[in-house]
CSV table of C-alpha atoms in Angstrom, one decimal:
chain,number,residue,atom,x,y,z
A,22,LEU,CA,10.6,-7.2,15.6
A,23,TYR,CA,13.7,-5.4,14.6
A,24,VAL,CA,13.6,-1.6,14.8
A,25,TYR,CA,16.0,0.7,12.8
A,26,ASP,CA,16.5,4.4,13.1
A,27,ASN,CA,17.3,6.7,10.3
A,28,VAL,CA,20.6,8.4,11.2
A,29,ASP,CA,21.9,10.9,8.7
A,30,GLY,CA,20.3,9.1,5.9
A,31,SER,CA,21.4,5.6,6.9
A,32,TRP,CA,19.3,3.0,8.6
A,33,VAL,CA,20.9,1.9,11.9
A,34,PHE,CA,19.7,-1.0,14.0
A,35,SER,CA,18.2,0.2,17.2
A,36,THR,CA,16.5,-2.6,19.1
A,37,LYS,CA,14.8,-6.0,19.0
A,38,LEU,CA,11.2,-6.2,20.4
A,39,VAL,CA,9.6,-9.4,21.7
A,40,ALA,CA,6.4,-10.0,23.6
A,41,SER,CA,6.7,-10.0,27.4
A,42,ASP,CA,5.0,-13.4,27.4
A,43,LEU,CA,6.5,-14.7,24.3
A,44,SER,CA,5.4,-18.2,23.3
A,45,GLY,CA,6.0,-20.7,20.5
A,46,ASP,CA,4.1,-20.3,17.3
A,47,ALA,CA,2.7,-16.9,18.4
A,48,LYS,CA,3.9,-15.5,15.0
A,49,LEU,CA,4.4,-11.9,16.2
A,50,GLY,CA,4.4,-9.7,13.1
A,51,MET,CA,3.8,-12.6,10.7
A,52,ASN,CA,2.4,-10.7,7.7
A,53,PRO,CA,2.9,-7.2,6.3
A,54,THR,CA,-0.8,-6.7,7.3
A,55,THR,CA,0.0,-7.6,11.0
A,56,LEU,CA,2.0,-4.5,11.8
A,57,ASP,CA,1.4,-0.7,12.0
A,58,VAL,CA,3.6,2.1,13.1
A,59,GLU,CA,2.8,5.7,13.9
A,60,GLY,CA,5.3,8.0,15.6
A,61,ASP,CA,6.4,6.5,18.9
A,62,THR,CA,3.9,3.7,18.8
A,63,ILE,CA,4.1,0.2,17.2
A,64,ILE,CA,1.1,-2.1,17.3
A,65,VAL,CA,1.7,-5.7,16.1
A,66,GLY,CA,-0.4,-8.8,16.0
A,67,ALA,CA,0.6,-12.3,17.2
A,68,PRO,CA,-2.3,-14.2,15.5
A,69,GLY,CA,-0.9,-17.6,16.2
A,70,GLU,CA,-0.8,-17.3,20.0
A,71,THR,CA,-2.6,-19.9,22.1
A,72,GLY,CA,-3.7,-22.1,19.2
A,73,TRP,CA,-4.4,-19.2,16.8
A,74,THR,CA,-6.6,-17.4,19.3
A,75,GLY,CA,-4.3,-14.5,18.8
A,76,SER,CA,-3.4,-11.3,20.6
A,77,VAL,CA,-2.0,-7.9,19.8
A,78,TYR,CA,0.9,-6.0,21.5
A,79,VAL,CA,1.4,-2.3,21.8
A,80,PHE,CA,5.0,-0.9,22.1
A,81,THR,CA,5.7,2.7,22.9
A,82,ARG,CA,8.9,4.7,22.8
A,83,THR,CA,9.7,7.0,25.7
A,84,ASN,CA,13.0,8.9,25.9
A,85,GLY,CA,14.3,6.8,23.0
A,86,VAL,CA,13.5,3.4,24.7
A,87,TRP,CA,10.9,1.0,23.3
A,88,GLU,CA,8.8,-0.8,25.8
A,89,GLU,CA,5.6,-3.0,25.7
A,90,SER,CA,2.8,-0.9,27.1
A,91,GLN,CA,-0.3,-3.1,26.6
A,92,LYS,CA,-1.4,-6.5,25.5
A,93,ILE,CA,-4.8,-6.7,23.8
A,94,VAL,CA,-6.9,-9.8,23.5
A,95,SER,CA,-10.1,-10.4,21.6
A,96,PRO,CA,-13.3,-9.3,23.3
A,97,PHE,CA,-14.7,-12.7,22.3
A,98,PRO,CA,-11.7,-15.0,22.3
A,99,GLU,CA,-11.9,-18.4,20.7
A,100,PRO,CA,-9.3,-20.9,19.3
A,101,VAL,CA,-8.5,-20.6,15.6
A,102,SER,CA,-9.8,-17.1,15.1
A,103,SER,CA,-6.4,-15.4,14.2
A,104,PHE,CA,-7.1,-12.2,16.2
A,105,GLY,CA,-4.3,-9.8,15.2
A,106,ILE,CA,-3.9,-11.0,11.6
A,107,GLY,CA,-4.7,-7.4,10.4
A,108,VAL,CA,-3.8,-4.3,12.3
A,109,SER,CA,-4.3,-0.6,11.5
A,110,PHE,CA,-4.4,2.4,13.8
A,111,LEU,CA,-4.6,6.2,13.6
A,112,GLY,CA,-4.7,8.6,16.5
A,113,ASP,CA,-7.1,7.1,19.1
A,114,ASP,CA,-8.7,4.5,16.8
A,115,LEU,CA,-7.4,0.9,16.4
A,116,MET,CA,-8.8,-1.8,14.1
A,117,ILE,CA,-7.9,-5.4,14.7
A,118,GLY,CA,-8.8,-8.2,12.2
A,119,SER,CA,-9.8,-11.7,13.1
A,120,ASP,CA,-10.2,-13.4,9.7
A,121,PHE,CA,-10.7,-17.0,10.9
A,122,VAL,CA,-13.6,-16.2,13.2
A,123,ASP,CA,-17.1,-17.6,12.5
A,124,GLU,CA,-16.0,-20.3,10.0
A,125,ARG,CA,-13.5,-17.9,8.4
A,126,LYS,CA,-16.1,-15.3,7.5
A,127,GLY,CA,-14.0,-12.9,9.5
A,128,ALA,CA,-14.6,-9.8,11.6
A,129,ILE,CA,-12.9,-6.6,12.8
A,130,TYR,CA,-12.9,-5.3,16.3
A,131,SER,CA,-12.7,-1.6,16.9
A,132,PHE,CA,-10.8,-0.2,19.9
A,133,VAL,CA,-10.6,3.3,21.2
A,134,LYS,CA,-8.0,4.8,23.4
A,135,ASN,CA,-9.3,6.1,26.7
A,136,THR,CA,-8.1,9.2,28.7
A,137,GLU,CA,-5.5,7.0,30.4
A,138,GLY,CA,-4.0,5.9,27.1
A,139,VAL,CA,-5.4,2.3,27.3
A,140,TRP,CA,-7.1,0.7,24.3
A,141,GLU,CA,-10.7,-0.4,25.0
A,142,TYR,CA,-13.1,-2.5,22.8
A,143,ASP,CA,-15.7,-0.3,21.1
A,144,GLN,CA,-17.6,-2.3,18.4
A,145,THR,CA,-17.5,-5.2,16.0
A,146,ILE,CA,-17.5,-4.7,12.2
A,147,THR,CA,-18.5,-7.3,9.7
A,148,ALA,CA,-19.4,-7.5,6.0
A,149,SER,CA,-23.0,-7.1,4.9
A,150,ASN,CA,-22.8,-10.4,2.9
A,151,PRO,CA,-20.5,-12.7,5.0
A,152,ALA,CA,-19.7,-16.1,3.7
A,153,VAL,CA,-17.6,-19.1,4.8
A,154,ASP,CA,-13.9,-18.7,3.8
A,155,ASP,CA,-14.1,-14.9,3.0
A,156,PHE,CA,-11.2,-14.1,5.4
A,157,PHE,CA,-12.6,-10.7,6.0
A,158,GLY,CA,-10.2,-8.6,8.1
A,159,ASN,CA,-6.9,-10.1,6.9
A,160,SER,CA,-5.9,-6.6,5.8
A,161,ILE,CA,-7.1,-3.3,7.1
A,162,SER,CA,-6.4,0.3,6.4
A,163,LEU,CA,-7.8,3.1,8.5
A,164,ASP,CA,-7.9,6.8,7.5
A,165,GLU,CA,-9.8,9.1,9.9
A,166,ASP,CA,-13.5,8.3,9.3
A,167,GLN,CA,-12.8,5.9,6.4
A,168,LEU,CA,-12.0,2.2,6.7
A,169,LEU,CA,-10.9,-0.2,3.9
A,170,VAL,CA,-11.0,-4.0,4.6
A,171,GLY,CA,-9.8,-6.8,2.5
A,172,ALA,CA,-11.6,-10.2,2.2
A,173,TYR,CA,-9.2,-12.1,-0.2
A,174,GLY,CA,-11.2,-15.3,0.0
A,175,LYS,CA,-14.5,-13.9,-1.2
A,176,ASN,CA,-16.1,-15.7,-4.1
A,177,SER,CA,-13.7,-18.7,-4.0
A,178,GLU,CA,-10.6,-16.5,-3.7
A,179,VAL,CA,-11.4,-14.0,-6.4
A,180,GLY,CA,-11.5,-11.6,-3.4
A,181,ALA,CA,-13.2,-8.4,-2.5
A,182,ALA,CA,-12.7,-5.2,-0.5
A,183,TYR,CA,-15.2,-3.3,1.7
A,184,VAL,CA,-15.4,0.4,2.4
A,185,PHE,CA,-16.8,1.7,5.7
A,186,GLU,CA,-17.5,5.2,6.9
A,187,ARG,CA,-18.1,6.3,10.4
A,188,ASN,CA,-21.4,8.2,11.0
A,189,ASP,CA,-22.1,11.0,13.4
A,190,GLN,CA,-23.0,8.5,16.1
A,191,GLY,CA,-19.6,6.8,15.8
A,192,THR,CA,-20.9,3.6,14.1
A,193,TRP,CA,-19.0,2.2,11.2
A,194,ILE,CA,-21.3,1.7,8.2
A,195,GLU,CA,-20.5,-0.2,5.0
A,196,THR,CA,-20.8,2.0,2.0
A,197,GLN,CA,-19.3,0.1,-0.9
A,198,GLN,CA,-18.0,-3.3,-2.0
A,199,LEU,CA,-15.2,-3.4,-4.5
A,200,ASN,CA,-14.5,-6.4,-6.8
A,201,PRO,CA,-11.6,-6.9,-9.2
A,202,ASN,CA,-11.6,-7.0,-13.0
A,203,SER,CA,-9.4,-10.1,-12.9
A,204,SER,CA,-9.0,-12.7,-15.6
A,205,SER,CA,-8.2,-15.3,-12.9
A,206,GLU,CA,-10.6,-17.1,-10.6
A,207,VAL,CA,-8.0,-17.2,-7.8
A,208,SER,CA,-6.5,-13.7,-7.5
A,209,GLN,CA,-6.9,-12.9,-3.7
A,210,PHE,CA,-7.9,-9.3,-4.3
A,211,GLY,CA,-7.8,-7.6,-1.0
A,212,TRP,CA,-4.7,-9.4,0.3
A,213,SER,CA,-3.2,-6.0,1.2
A,214,THR,CA,-5.1,-2.7,1.3
A,215,LEU,CA,-4.4,1.0,1.8
A,216,ILE,CA,-6.7,4.0,1.9
A,217,GLU,CA,-5.5,7.6,2.1
A,218,ASP,CA,-7.9,10.6,1.5
A,219,ASP,CA,-9.5,10.0,-1.9
A,220,PHE,CA,-7.1,7.4,-3.0
A,221,MET,CA,-6.7,3.6,-2.4
A,222,VAL,CA,-4.5,0.7,-3.3
A,223,ILE,CA,-5.6,-2.9,-3.2
A,224,ALA,CA,-3.3,-5.9,-4.0
A,225,SER,CA,-4.2,-9.1,-5.8
A,226,PRO,CA,-1.1,-11.3,-5.6
A,227,HIS,CA,-2.5,-14.5,-7.2
A,228,VAL,CA,-0.8,-16.6,-4.4
A,229,TYR,CA,0.3,-19.9,-6.0
A,230,GLY,CA,-1.6,-19.0,-9.1
A,231,TYR,CA,-0.6,-19.3,-12.7
A,232,GLU,CA,-0.9,-15.6,-13.5
A,233,PRO,CA,1.2,-12.7,-12.2
A,234,GLY,CA,-0.2,-10.5,-9.5
A,235,GLU,CA,-1.8,-7.1,-9.9
A,236,VAL,CA,-2.2,-4.0,-7.8
A,237,TYR,CA,-5.3,-1.9,-8.3
A,238,THR,CA,-5.6,1.8,-7.6
A,239,TYR,CA,-8.9,3.7,-7.0
A,240,ASN,CA,-10.0,7.3,-6.7
A,241,LYS,CA,-13.2,8.7,-5.2
A,242,ASP,CA,-15.3,10.6,-7.7
A,243,ALA,CA,-17.4,13.7,-7.1
A,244,SER,CA,-20.4,11.6,-5.9
A,245,GLY,CA,-18.2,9.9,-3.2
A,246,THR,CA,-18.1,6.6,-5.1
A,247,TRP,CA,-14.8,4.7,-5.4
A,248,VAL,CA,-13.9,4.1,-9.1
A,249,GLU,CA,-11.1,2.0,-10.4
A,250,ASN,CA,-8.2,4.1,-11.7
A,251,GLU,CA,-5.8,1.5,-13.2
A,252,ILE,CA,-4.1,-1.8,-12.7
A,253,ILE,CA,-0.4,-1.8,-12.0
A,254,GLN,CA,1.8,-4.8,-13.0
A,255,GLY,CA,5.5,-5.5,-12.9
A,256,ASN,CA,7.4,-5.5,-16.1
A,257,ASP,CA,8.8,-9.1,-15.6
A,258,THR,CA,6.5,-10.8,-13.1
A,259,GLU,CA,5.2,-14.3,-13.5
A,260,GLY,CA,2.8,-16.7,-11.8
A,261,GLU,CA,3.8,-17.5,-8.2
A,262,ASP,CA,6.0,-14.4,-7.8
A,263,PHE,CA,3.5,-13.1,-5.2
A,264,TYR,CA,3.6,-9.6,-6.7
A,265,GLY,CA,1.5,-7.5,-4.3
A,266,TRP,CA,2.2,-9.5,-1.2
A,267,SER,CA,3.2,-6.2,0.4
A,268,PHE,CA,3.3,-2.6,-0.6
A,269,SER,CA,4.0,0.8,0.8
A,270,LEU,CA,3.1,4.3,-0.3
A,271,TYR,CA,5.2,7.3,0.6
A,272,ASN,CA,4.3,10.7,-0.9
A,273,ASP,CA,4.1,9.8,-4.7
A,274,ASP,CA,6.2,6.6,-4.6
A,275,LEU,CA,4.5,3.3,-4.5
A,276,ILE,CA,6.8,0.3,-3.7
A,277,ILE,CA,5.3,-3.1,-4.4
A,278,GLY,CA,6.9,-6.3,-3.1
A,279,ALA,CA,7.1,-9.6,-4.9
A,280,ASN,CA,8.7,-11.9,-2.4
A,281,ARG,CA,9.1,-14.9,-4.6
A,282,GLU,CA,10.3,-13.2,-7.8
A,283,ASP,CA,13.4,-14.9,-9.2
A,284,HIS,CA,15.4,-12.3,-11.2
A,285,ASP,CA,17.6,-9.2,-10.9
A,286,GLU,CA,16.6,-5.7,-12.0
A,287,ASN,CA,17.5,-6.6,-15.6
A,288,GLY,CA,15.4,-9.8,-15.6
A,289,GLU,CA,18.5,-12.0,-15.5
A,290,ASN,CA,20.6,-14.1,-13.1
A,291,GLU,CA,17.7,-16.3,-11.9
A,292,ILE,CA,17.8,-17.2,-8.2
A,293,PHE,CA,14.8,-19.1,-6.8
A,294,ASP,CA,12.5,-17.0,-4.7
A,295,THR,CA,15.0,-14.3,-4.1
A,296,GLY,CA,12.3,-11.6,-4.1
A,297,SER,CA,12.1,-8.2,-5.7
A,298,ALA,CA,10.6,-4.7,-5.1
A,299,TYR,CA,9.1,-2.6,-7.8
A,300,ILE,CA,9.0,1.2,-7.5
A,301,PHE,CA,6.4,3.3,-9.3
A,302,GLU,CA,6.1,7.0,-9.5
A,303,ARG,CA,3.6,9.2,-11.2
A,304,PRO,CA,1.0,11.7,-9.8
A,305,ALA,CA,-1.7,10.4,-12.0
A,306,VAL,CA,-1.1,6.8,-10.9
A,307,LEU,CA,-0.9,7.6,-7.2
A,308,GLY,CA,-3.6,10.2,-6.9
A,309,GLY,CA,-1.0,12.7,-5.7
A,310,LEU,CA,0.0,16.0,-7.3
A,311,SER,CA,-2.5,17.7,-9.6
A,312,ASP,CA,-1.6,20.2,-12.3
A,313,ASP,CA,-2.9,22.9,-10.0
A,314,ALA,CA,-0.8,21.8,-7.0
A,315,ILE,CA,2.6,21.8,-8.7
A,316,SER,CA,4.8,24.3,-10.3
A,317,ASP,CA,4.2,25.2,-13.9
A,318,VAL,CA,7.6,26.8,-14.7
A,319,PHE,CA,8.3,24.4,-17.6
A,320,THR,CA,6.8,24.1,-21.1
A,321,VAL,CA,7.4,21.1,-23.4
A,322,TYR,CA,7.1,21.1,-27.2
A,323,PRO,CA,6.4,19.8,-29.7
A,324,ASN,CA,3.6,17.7,-28.3
A,325,PRO,CA,2.7,15.3,-29.8
A,326,THR,CA,6.2,14.4,-31.1
A,327,SER,CA,7.9,11.5,-32.8
A,328,ASN,CA,11.6,11.9,-31.9
A,329,PHE,CA,12.6,14.7,-29.5
A,330,VAL,CA,10.8,16.8,-26.9
A,331,THR,CA,12.2,20.2,-25.8
A,332,ILE,CA,11.9,21.2,-22.1
A,333,SER,CA,12.0,24.9,-21.7
A,334,SER,CA,11.7,27.6,-19.0
A,335,LYS,CA,12.2,31.3,-19.0
A,336,THR,CA,12.6,31.6,-15.2
A,337,ASN,CA,14.4,28.5,-14.0
A,338,SER,CA,16.7,25.7,-15.0
A,339,VAL,CA,15.8,22.0,-15.2
A,340,SER,CA,18.0,19.8,-13.1
A,341,LYS,CA,16.3,16.3,-13.0
A,342,ILE,CA,14.1,14.6,-15.5
A,343,LYS,CA,12.1,11.3,-15.1
A,344,LEU,CA,10.2,9.8,-18.1
A,345,ILE,CA,7.4,7.5,-16.9
A,346,ASN,CA,4.9,5.3,-18.8
A,347,GLU,CA,1.2,4.8,-18.1
A,348,LEU,CA,2.0,1.9,-15.7
A,349,GLY,CA,4.0,4.2,-13.5
A,350,MET,CA,7.3,2.7,-14.5
A,351,ILE,CA,10.4,4.9,-14.8
A,352,LEU,CA,11.9,4.5,-18.2
A,353,LYS,CA,14.5,7.2,-18.2
A,354,GLU,CA,16.0,9.2,-15.4
A,355,GLU,CA,18.5,12.0,-16.2
A,356,THR,CA,20.4,14.6,-14.1
A,357,VAL,CA,20.9,17.7,-16.3
A,358,LYS,CA,23.6,20.4,-16.1
A,359,ALA,CA,21.7,23.6,-15.3
A,360,THR,CA,20.0,24.8,-18.5
A,361,ASN,CA,16.9,26.7,-19.4
A,362,GLU,CA,16.3,24.4,-22.4
A,363,TYR,CA,16.9,20.7,-22.8
A,364,GLN,CA,16.1,18.3,-25.6
A,365,LEU,CA,15.1,14.8,-24.6
A,366,ASP,CA,15.4,11.9,-27.1
A,367,ILE,CA,12.3,9.7,-27.1
A,368,SER,CA,12.7,8.2,-30.5
A,369,ASP,CA,13.1,4.7,-29.1
A,370,LEU,CA,9.7,4.7,-27.3
A,371,ALA,CA,6.6,3.0,-28.6
A,372,GLN,CA,3.7,5.1,-29.6
A,373,GLY,CA,1.6,6.1,-26.6
A,374,VAL,CA,1.2,8.4,-23.6
A,375,TYR,CA,4.0,9.2,-21.3
A,376,PHE,CA,4.7,11.6,-18.4
A,377,LEU,CA,7.7,13.8,-17.6
A,378,ASN,CA,8.4,14.6,-14.0
A,379,LEU,CA,10.7,17.7,-13.9
A,380,GLU,CA,12.6,19.3,-11.1
A,381,SER,CA,14.2,22.7,-11.2
A,382,GLN,CA,17.5,23.8,-9.7
A,383,THR,CA,15.4,25.4,-6.9
A,384,GLY,CA,13.4,22.3,-6.2
A,385,GLU,CA,10.2,23.2,-7.9
A,386,ILE,CA,8.3,20.2,-9.3
A,387,SER,CA,6.3,19.9,-12.5
A,388,SER,CA,4.5,17.1,-14.3
A,389,LYS,CA,3.8,17.1,-18.0
A,390,LYS,CA,2.0,14.6,-20.2
A,391,ILE,CA,3.5,14.0,-23.6
A,392,ILE,CA,2.2,11.9,-26.6
A,393,LYS,CA,4.6,9.9,-28.7
A,394,VAL,CA,3.5,9.3,-32.3
A,395,GLU,CA,5.1,7.4,-35.1
């Protein structure tokens, strides 16, 4: 593992981390799902160690120095079980996936940190309907008393994801199974997963498939049920691009990796498997800012409109404008000289719904929906 520190806005190499008992084919940190970081702690799986029995290493930073503090092995070790293929931790809770266990049905092992700071095995978590080659536990995302688990092999690699909640007795109970609305029989839904409050992201990369990958977002409704929000796709992705192989959410920015995509940002200059990252931004897509949570210092008119939309404020000046489509893609981004009224040309856009992310000179943020008509 290579660790970088952010120094005055630049990422500077800090240190290289290896296991204290490093061995061939251990595959420390082999997948995006195999690593998690929180503050001064890095927990990373080595699922290939000892004939794919697997293990997990904990590194902690003390006085600026990273050191290995614990090695964790499966409470029920066996060859070819891939313990450590999925890792997620938060506070004193740690989840470790072992997706090859029990004929690749998969399982998750829950660990809890004791008073001495040592991780101890707590319980085993499995799907309510396990089947051979489900690969349950390849990806895991933990958020307080919520747990999201991917099983990308479910139903002949269509894939599925499972939601668990922790009850008052501390036991994790399955509450919902999610399935994709995919046109492909081999989509690997659940390859990567993320849950955060009432919002989740699940990737479906179509590994070695003929169709481009997809990333699904979900929101929890008033009854506590997870409901699909939308499907996010790249604007130029194709089959075997592995779009959704990895992703990361930071505030209202969702970054999706396609590690085998072949083109530059303009869809040109093809280079085989060079890889790309796609950045999406929109509160509605990402379950982030609501109209009540953001500033309302700006008005936009006319709306609907066919050619121009005017952005106006009596109390502040607009400084930055982002125009975003329903897929979360940024179509225009402008920095504006301080003005209380600005006219944005949208005559080149197709008919549909768009979003304006506006920032004032004083840093206030506002989001407005506009409708483009012919």
